[in-house]
Short mmCIF file of C-alpha atoms in Angstrom, two decimals:
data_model
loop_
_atom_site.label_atom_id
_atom_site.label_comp_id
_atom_site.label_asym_id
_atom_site.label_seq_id
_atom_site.Cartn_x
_atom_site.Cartn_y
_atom_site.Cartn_z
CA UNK A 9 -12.73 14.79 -0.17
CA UNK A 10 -13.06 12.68 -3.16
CA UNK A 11 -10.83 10.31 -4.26
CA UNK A 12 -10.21 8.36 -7.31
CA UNK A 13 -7.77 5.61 -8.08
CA UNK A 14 -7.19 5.36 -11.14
CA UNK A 15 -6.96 1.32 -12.11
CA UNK A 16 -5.62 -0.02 -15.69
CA UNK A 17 -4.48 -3.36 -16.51
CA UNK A 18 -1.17 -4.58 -14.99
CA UNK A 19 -1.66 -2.44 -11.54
CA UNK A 20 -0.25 -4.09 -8.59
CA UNK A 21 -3.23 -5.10 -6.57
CA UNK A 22 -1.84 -4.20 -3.50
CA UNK A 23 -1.05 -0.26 -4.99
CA UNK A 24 -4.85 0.31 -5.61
CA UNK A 25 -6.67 -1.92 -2.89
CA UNK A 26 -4.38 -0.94 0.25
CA UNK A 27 -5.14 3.17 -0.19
CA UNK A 28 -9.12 2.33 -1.49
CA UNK A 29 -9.51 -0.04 1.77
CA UNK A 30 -8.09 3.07 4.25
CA UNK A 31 -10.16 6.16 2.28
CA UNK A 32 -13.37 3.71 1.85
CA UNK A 33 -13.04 2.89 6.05
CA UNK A 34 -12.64 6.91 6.69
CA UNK A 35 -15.13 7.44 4.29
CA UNK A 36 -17.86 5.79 6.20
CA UNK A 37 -16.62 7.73 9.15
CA UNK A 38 -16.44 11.23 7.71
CA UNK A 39 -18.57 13.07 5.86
CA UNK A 40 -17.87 14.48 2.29
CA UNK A 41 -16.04 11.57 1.54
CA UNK A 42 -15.30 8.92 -0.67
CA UNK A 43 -12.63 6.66 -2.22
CA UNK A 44 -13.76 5.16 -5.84
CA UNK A 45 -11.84 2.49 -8.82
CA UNK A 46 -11.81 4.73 -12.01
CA UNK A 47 -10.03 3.54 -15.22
CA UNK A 48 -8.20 5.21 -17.74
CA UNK A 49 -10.52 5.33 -20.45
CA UNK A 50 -13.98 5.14 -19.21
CA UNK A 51 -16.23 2.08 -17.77
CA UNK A 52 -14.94 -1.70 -18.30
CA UNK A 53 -12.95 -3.94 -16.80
CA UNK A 54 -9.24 -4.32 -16.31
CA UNK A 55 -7.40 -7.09 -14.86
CA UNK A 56 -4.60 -6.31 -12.32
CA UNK A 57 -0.97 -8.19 -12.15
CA UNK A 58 -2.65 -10.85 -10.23
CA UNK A 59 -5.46 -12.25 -12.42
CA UNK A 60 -7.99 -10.50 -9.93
CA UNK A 61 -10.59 -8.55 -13.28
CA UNK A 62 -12.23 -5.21 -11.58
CA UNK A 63 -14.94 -3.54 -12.83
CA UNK A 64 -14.93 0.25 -13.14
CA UNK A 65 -18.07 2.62 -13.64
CA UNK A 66 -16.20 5.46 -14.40
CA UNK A 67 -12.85 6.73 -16.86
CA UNK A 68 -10.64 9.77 -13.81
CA UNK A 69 -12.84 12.70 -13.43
CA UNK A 70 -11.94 15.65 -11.15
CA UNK A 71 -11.26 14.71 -7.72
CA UNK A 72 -9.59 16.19 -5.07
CA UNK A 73 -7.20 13.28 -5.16
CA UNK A 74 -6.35 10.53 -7.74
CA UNK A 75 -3.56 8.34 -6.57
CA UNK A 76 -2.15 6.37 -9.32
CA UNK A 77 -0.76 2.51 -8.39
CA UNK A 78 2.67 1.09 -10.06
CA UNK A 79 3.14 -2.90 -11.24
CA UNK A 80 4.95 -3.86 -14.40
CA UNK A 81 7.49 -1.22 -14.56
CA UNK A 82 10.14 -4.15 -15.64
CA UNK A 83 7.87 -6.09 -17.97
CA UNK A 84 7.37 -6.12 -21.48
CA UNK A 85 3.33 -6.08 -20.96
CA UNK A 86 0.82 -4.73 -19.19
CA UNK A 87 1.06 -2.56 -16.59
CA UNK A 88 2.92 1.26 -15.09
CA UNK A 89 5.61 1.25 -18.20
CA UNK A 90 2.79 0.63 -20.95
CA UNK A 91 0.73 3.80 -19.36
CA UNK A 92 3.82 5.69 -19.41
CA UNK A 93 4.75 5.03 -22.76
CA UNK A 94 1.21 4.92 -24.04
CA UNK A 95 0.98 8.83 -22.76
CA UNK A 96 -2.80 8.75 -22.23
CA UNK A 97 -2.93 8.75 -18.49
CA UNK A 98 -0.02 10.93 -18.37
CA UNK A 99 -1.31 13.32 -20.15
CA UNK A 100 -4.50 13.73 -18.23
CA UNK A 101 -2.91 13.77 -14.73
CA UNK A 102 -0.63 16.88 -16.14
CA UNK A 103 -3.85 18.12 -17.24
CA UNK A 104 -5.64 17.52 -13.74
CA UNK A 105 -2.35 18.91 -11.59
CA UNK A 106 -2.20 21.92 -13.90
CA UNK A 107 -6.14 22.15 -12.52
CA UNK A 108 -5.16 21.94 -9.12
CA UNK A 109 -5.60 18.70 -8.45
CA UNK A 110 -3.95 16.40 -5.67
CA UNK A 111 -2.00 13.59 -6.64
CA UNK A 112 -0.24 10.90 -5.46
CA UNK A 113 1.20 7.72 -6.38
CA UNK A 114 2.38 4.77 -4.77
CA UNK A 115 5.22 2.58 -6.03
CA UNK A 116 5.82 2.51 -9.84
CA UNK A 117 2.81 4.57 -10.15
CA UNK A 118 5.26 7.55 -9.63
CA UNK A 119 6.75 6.75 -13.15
CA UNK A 120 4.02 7.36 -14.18
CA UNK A 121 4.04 10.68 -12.76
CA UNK A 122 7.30 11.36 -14.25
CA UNK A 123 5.79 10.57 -17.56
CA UNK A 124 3.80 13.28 -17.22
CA UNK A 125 6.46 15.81 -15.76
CA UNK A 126 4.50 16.15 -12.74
CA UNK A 127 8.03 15.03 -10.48
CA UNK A 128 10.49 17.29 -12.36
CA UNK A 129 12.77 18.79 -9.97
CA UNK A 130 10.89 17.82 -6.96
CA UNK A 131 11.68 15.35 -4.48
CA UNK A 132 9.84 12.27 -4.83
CA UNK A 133 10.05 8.08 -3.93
CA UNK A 134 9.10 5.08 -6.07
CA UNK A 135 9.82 1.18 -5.62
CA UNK A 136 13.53 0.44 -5.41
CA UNK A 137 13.91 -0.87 -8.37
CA UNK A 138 12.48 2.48 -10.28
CA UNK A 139 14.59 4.95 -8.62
CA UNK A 140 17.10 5.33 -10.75
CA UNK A 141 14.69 5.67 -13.92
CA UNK A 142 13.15 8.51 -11.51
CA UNK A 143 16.12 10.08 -11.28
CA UNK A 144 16.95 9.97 -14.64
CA UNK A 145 13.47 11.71 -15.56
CA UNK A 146 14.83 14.71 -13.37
CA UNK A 147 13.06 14.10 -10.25
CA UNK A 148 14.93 14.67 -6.75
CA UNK A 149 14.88 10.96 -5.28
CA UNK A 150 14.41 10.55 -1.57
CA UNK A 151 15.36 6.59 -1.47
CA UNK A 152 15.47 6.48 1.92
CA UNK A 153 11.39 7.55 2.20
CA UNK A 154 8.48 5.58 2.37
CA UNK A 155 6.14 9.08 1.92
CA UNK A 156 7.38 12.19 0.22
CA UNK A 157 4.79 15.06 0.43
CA UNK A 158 5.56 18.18 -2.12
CA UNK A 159 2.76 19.67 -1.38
CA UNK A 160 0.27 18.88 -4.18
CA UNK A 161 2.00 15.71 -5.02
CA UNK A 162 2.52 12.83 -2.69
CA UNK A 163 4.51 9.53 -3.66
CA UNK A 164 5.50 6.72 -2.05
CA UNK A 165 7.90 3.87 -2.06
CA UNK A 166 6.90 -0.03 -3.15
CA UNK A 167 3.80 -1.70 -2.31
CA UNK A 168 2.97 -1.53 1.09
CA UNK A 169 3.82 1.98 1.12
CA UNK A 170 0.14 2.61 -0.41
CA UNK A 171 -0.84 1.77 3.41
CA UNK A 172 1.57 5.18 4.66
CA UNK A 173 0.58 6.74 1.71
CA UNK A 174 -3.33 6.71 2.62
CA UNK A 175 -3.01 7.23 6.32
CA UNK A 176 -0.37 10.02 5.74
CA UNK A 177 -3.28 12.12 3.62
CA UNK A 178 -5.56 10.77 5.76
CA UNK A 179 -3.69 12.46 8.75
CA UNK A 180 -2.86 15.35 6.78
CA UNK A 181 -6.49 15.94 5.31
CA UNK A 182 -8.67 14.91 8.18
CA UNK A 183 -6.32 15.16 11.53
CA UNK A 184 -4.21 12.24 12.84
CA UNK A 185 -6.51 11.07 15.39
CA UNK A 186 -8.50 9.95 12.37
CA UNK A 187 -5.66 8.42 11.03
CA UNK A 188 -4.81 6.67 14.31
CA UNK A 189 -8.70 5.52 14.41
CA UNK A 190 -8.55 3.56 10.89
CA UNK A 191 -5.05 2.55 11.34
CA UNK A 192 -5.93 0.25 14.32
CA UNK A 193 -9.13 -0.75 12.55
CA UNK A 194 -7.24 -2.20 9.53
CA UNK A 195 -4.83 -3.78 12.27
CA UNK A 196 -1.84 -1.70 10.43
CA UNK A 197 1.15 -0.18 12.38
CA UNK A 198 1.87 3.13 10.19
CA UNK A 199 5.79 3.65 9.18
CA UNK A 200 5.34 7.33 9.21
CA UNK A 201 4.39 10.07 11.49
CA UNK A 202 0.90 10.62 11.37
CA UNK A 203 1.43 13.74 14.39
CA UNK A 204 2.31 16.87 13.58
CA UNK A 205 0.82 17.54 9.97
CA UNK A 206 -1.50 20.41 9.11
CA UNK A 207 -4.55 19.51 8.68
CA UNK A 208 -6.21 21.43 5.24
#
């Protein structure tokens, strides 16, 4: 499986770098695959709600997953709200979805999902403070989740979610024993079931 996600300036560090650290320890475990930074418009740098500047290679391709991080939802600058309202990324993860893609957000990043009508009548979770804009945009809000799988679209609640998020797929798409493995590697205690999910 590959996986892209997809960086821009603003992200929460913590969205992006908690789901890249879990894919990039399974990837060196399993084979076929691989957890990459993309951006939203091609190679460059961004710089993340924390100062920290990232270098990408790469604008989103066609993965099997991109999982799209949140920060700045509130703020007048950088960050989730200015790639809603800018429509770019929006528009190419409707594009990607209506491909059959997999995707997933964590946090804020799931406004930016509703941007692109990708959580319209379907139950989804963002960060607290974003759930009633998700409502508003039509989606069917679980607050009380920290994971919400639909199927082909996974989000998840604020920040440290990203950690359930990426061990939930991980579970789901490689088994949960796999899960388990990289869960006590990273020294993380999962807030969601990793038994009991079929494995793709």
């Amino acid at each position: 499986m590959h996986i892209e996600i997809v960086v821009f300036d603003g992200f929460d560090d913590l969205d992006a770098f908690g789901p890249h650290e879990v894919f990039s320890h399974a990837a060196r475990r399993l084979d076929r695959w691989s957890s990459t930074l993309v951006g939203v418009d091609g190679p460059g740098t961004v710089t993340s709600a924390h100062g920290v500047v990232v270098t990408v290679a790469q604008a989103l391709g066609e993965p099997d997953l991109v999982v799209v991080p949140g920060g700045g939802w509130h703020g007048r600058g950088a960050g989730a709200r200015a790639q809603a309202d800018q429509g770019v990324l929006p528009r190419r993860l409707a594009a990607r979805a209506a491909r059959g893609g997999l995707v997933a957000s964590v946090c804020t990043g799931g406004m930016i999902l509703a941007a692109a009508g990708l959580t319209t009548g379907r139950p989804a979770v963002t960060h607290h403070s974003a759930l009633e804009d998700l409502a508003a945009s039509g989606a069917l809000v679980r607050p009380e989740a920290r994971v919400v799988d639909d199927g082909d679209l996974v989000t998840s609640g604020g920040v440290t979610s990203g950690l359930d998020l990426a061990l939930h797929l991980l579970a789901r798409e490689a088994g949960p024993d796999v899960a388990r493995m990289i869960a006590e590697h990273v020294e993380y205690t999962p807030r969601v079931a990793l038994d009991g999910l079929a494995r793709r």
